[in-house]
PDB file of C-alpha atoms in Angstrom:
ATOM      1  CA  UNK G  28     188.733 104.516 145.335  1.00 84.00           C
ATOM      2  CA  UNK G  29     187.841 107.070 142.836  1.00 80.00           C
ATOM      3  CA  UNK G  30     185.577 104.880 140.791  1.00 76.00           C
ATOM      4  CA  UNK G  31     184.055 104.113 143.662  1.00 79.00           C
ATOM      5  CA  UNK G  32     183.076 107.346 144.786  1.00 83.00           C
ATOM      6  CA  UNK G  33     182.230 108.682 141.118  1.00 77.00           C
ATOM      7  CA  UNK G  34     179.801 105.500 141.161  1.00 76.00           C
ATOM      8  CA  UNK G  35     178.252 106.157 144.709  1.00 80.00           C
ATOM      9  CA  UNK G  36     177.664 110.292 143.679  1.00 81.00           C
ATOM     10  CA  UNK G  37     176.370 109.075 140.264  1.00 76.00           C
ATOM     11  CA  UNK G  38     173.690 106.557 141.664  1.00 76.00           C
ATOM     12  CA  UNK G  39     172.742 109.155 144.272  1.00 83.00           C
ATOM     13  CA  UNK G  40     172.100 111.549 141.932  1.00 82.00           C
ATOM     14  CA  UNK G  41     170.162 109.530 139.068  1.00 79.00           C
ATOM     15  CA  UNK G  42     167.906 107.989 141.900  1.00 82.00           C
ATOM     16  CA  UNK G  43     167.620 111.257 143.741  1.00 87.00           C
ATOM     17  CA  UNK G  44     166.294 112.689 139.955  1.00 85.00           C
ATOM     18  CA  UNK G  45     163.639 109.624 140.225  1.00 86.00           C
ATOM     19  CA  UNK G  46     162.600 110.412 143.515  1.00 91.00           C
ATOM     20  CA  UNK G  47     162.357 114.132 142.768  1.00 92.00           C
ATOM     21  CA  UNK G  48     160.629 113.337 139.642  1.00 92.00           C
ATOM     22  CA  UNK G  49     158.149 110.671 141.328  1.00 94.00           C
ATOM     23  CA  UNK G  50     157.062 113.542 144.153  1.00 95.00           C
ATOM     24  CA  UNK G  51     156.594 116.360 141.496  1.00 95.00           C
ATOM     25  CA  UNK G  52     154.153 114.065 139.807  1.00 96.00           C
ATOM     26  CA  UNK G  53     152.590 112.830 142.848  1.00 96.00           C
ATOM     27  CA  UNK G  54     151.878 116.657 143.815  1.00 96.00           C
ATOM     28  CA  UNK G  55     150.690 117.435 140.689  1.00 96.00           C
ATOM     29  CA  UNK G  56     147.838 114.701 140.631  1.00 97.00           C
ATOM     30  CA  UNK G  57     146.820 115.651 144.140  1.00 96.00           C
ATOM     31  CA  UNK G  58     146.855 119.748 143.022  1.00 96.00           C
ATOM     32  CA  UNK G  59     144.733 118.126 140.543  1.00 96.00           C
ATOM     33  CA  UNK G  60     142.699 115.930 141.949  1.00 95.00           C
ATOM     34  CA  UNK G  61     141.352 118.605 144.189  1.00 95.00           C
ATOM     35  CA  UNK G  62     140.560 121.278 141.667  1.00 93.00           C
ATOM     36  CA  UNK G  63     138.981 118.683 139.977  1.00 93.00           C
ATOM     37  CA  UNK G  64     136.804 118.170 143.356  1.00 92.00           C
ATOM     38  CA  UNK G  65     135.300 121.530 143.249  1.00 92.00           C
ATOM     39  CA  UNK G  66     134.565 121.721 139.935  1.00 91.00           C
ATOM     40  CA  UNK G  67     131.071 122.643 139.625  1.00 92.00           C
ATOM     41  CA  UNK G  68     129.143 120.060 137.996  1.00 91.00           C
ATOM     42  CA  UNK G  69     128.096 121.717 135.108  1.00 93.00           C
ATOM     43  CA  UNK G  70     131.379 121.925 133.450  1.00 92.00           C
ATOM     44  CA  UNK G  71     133.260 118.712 134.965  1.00 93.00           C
ATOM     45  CA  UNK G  72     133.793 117.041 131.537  1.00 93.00           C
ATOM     46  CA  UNK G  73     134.247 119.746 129.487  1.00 92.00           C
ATOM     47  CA  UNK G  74     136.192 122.296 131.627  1.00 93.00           C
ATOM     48  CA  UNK G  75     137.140 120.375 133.977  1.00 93.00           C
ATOM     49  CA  UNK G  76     138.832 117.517 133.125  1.00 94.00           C
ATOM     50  CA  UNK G  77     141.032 119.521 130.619  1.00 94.00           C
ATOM     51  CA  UNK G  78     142.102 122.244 133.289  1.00 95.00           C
ATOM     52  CA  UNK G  79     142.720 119.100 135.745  1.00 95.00           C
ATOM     53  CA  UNK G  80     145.662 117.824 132.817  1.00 96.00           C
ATOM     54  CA  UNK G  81     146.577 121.005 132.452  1.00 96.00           C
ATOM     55  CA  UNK G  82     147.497 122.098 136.240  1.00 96.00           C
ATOM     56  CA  UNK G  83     149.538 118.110 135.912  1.00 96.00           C
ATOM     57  CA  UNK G  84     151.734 119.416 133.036  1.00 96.00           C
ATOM     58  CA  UNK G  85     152.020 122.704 134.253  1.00 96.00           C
ATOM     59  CA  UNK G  86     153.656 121.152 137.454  1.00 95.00           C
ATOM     60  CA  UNK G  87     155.139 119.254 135.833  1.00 95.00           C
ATOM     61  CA  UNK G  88     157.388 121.121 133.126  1.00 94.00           C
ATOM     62  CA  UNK G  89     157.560 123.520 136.740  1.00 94.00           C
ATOM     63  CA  UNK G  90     159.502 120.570 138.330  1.00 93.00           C
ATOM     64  CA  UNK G  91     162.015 119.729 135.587  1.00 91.00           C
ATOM     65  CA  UNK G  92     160.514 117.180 134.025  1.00 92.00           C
ATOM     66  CA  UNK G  93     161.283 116.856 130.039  1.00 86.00           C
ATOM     67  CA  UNK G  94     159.043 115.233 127.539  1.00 87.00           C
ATOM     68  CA  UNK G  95     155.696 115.487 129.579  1.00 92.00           C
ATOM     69  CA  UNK G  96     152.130 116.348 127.852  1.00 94.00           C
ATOM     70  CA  UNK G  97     148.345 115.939 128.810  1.00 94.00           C
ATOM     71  CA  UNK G  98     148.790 112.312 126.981  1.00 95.00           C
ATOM     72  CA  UNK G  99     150.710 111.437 130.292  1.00 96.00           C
ATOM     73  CA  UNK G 100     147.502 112.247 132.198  1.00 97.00           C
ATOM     74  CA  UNK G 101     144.357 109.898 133.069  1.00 96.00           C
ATOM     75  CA  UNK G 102     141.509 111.989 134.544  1.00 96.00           C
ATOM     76  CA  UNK G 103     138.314 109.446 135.780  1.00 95.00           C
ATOM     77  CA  UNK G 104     135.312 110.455 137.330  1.00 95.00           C
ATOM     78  CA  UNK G 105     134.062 107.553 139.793  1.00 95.00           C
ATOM     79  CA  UNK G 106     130.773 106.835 140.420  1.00 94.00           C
ATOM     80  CA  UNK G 107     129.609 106.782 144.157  1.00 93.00           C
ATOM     81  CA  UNK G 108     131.366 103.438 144.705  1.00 93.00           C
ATOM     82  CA  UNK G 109     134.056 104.435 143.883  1.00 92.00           C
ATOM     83  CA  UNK G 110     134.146 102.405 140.680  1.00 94.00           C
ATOM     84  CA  UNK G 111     135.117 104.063 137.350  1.00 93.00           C
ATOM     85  CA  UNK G 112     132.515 106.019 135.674  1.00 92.00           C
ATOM     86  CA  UNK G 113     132.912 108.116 132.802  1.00 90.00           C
ATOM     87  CA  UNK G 114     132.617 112.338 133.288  1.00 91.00           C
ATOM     88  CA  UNK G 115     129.749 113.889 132.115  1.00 92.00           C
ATOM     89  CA  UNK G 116     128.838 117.517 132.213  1.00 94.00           C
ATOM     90  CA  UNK G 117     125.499 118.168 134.811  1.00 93.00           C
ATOM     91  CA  UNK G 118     126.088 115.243 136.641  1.00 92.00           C
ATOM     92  CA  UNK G 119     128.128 114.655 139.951  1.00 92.00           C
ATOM     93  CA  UNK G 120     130.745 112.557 140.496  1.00 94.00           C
ATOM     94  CA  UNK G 121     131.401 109.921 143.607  1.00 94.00           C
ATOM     95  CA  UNK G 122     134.840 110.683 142.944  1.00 95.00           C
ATOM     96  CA  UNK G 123     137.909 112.227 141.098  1.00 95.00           C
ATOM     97  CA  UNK G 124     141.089 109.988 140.132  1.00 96.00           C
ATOM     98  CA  UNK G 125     144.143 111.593 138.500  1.00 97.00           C
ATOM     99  CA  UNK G 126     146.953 109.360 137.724  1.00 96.00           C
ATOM    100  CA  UNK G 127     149.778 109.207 135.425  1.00 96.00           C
ATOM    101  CA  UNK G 128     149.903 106.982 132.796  1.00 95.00           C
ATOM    102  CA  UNK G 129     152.640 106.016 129.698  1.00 93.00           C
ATOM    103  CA  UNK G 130     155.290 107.998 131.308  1.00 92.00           C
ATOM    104  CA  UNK G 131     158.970 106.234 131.430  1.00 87.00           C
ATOM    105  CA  UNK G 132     162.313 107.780 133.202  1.00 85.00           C
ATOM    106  CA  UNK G 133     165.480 106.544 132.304  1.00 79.00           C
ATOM    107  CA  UNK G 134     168.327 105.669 135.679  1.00 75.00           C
ATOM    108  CA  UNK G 135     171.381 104.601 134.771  1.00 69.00           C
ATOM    109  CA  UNK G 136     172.644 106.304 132.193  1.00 64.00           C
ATOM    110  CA  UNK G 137     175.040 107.942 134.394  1.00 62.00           C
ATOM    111  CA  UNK G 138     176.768 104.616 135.134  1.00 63.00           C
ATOM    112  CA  UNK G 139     177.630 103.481 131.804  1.00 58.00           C
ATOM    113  CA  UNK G 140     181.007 102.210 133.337  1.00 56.00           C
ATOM    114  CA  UNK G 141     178.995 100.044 135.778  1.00 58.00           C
ATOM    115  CA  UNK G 142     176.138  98.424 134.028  1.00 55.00           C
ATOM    116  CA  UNK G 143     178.629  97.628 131.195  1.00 57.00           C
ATOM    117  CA  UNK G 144     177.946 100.130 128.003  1.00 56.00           C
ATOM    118  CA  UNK G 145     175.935 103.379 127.578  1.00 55.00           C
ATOM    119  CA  UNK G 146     172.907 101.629 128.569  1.00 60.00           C
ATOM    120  CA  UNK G 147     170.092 102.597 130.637  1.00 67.00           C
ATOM    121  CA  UNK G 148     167.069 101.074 132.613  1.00 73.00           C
ATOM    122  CA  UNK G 149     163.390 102.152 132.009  1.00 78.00           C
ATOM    123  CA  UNK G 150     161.414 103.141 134.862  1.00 82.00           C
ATOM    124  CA  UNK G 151     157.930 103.358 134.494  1.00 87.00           C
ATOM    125  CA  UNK G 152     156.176 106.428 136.795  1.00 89.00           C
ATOM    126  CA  UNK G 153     152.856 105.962 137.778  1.00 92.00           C
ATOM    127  CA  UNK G 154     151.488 108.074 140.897  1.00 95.00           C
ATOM    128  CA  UNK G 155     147.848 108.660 141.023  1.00 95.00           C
ATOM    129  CA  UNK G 156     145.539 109.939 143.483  1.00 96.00           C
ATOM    130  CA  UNK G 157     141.551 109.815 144.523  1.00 95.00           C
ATOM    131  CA  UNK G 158     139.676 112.198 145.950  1.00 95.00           C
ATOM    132  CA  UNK G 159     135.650 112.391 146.496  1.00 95.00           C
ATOM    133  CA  UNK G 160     133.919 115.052 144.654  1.00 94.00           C
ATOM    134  CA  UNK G 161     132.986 117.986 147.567  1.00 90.00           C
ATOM    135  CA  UNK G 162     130.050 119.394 145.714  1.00 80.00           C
TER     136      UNK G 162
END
């Protein structure tokens, strides 16, 4: 009964990490995402796009979450279609997208006795989110 319950709390508490983790990121992009849509367009590529990664990992190492840089951050402009478009400084955007990208969280290393050896499974993170440029 015991190894049950130690295997119930320890799957509850490495998904509940994921879950936390997952939301923390999704909040960041969106924080992101709309600073990012009222950046003036003068700066969007220069300023812009670098403050947008930074307000991500800033959330991010807020939340918790180890082993997280600006590398783990895709900022795209879209054009007015909504199709990907690369920033440039002076002209306006369609769109903003801020998503995260290369970023991997390990579940299961609190069951070692239950997936059979210290072991764990690689879960890839990936929440993004698209907003349309206000100015």
């Amino acid at each position: 009964m015991l190894a049950l319950l130690v295997t119930l709390l320890a799957g509850i508490f490495g998904f509940g990490r994921a879950f936390w983790y997952y939301d923390a990121l999704t909040k960041a992009t969106r924080d992101a995402a709309r600073n990012m849509s009222i950046q003036a367009k003068a700066g969007i590529a220069t300023q812009g796009v670098a403050a947008a990664k930074q307000t991500v990992v800033d959330a991010a190492t807020s939340a918790g979450i180890g082993g997280f840089s600006t590398a783990n951050v895709a900022v795209t402009c879209l054009d007015k279609n909504f199709n990907d478009s690369s920033c440039s400084d002076g002209t306006a955007p369609g769109g903003i997208r801020v998503e995260i990208i290369n970023y991997t969280l390990s579940v299961g290393q609190y069951l070692p006795f239950v997936i059979g050896s210290a072991s764990s499974y690689a879960t890839p993170l990936a929440p993004r989110t698209t907003m349309r440029y206000m100015l």
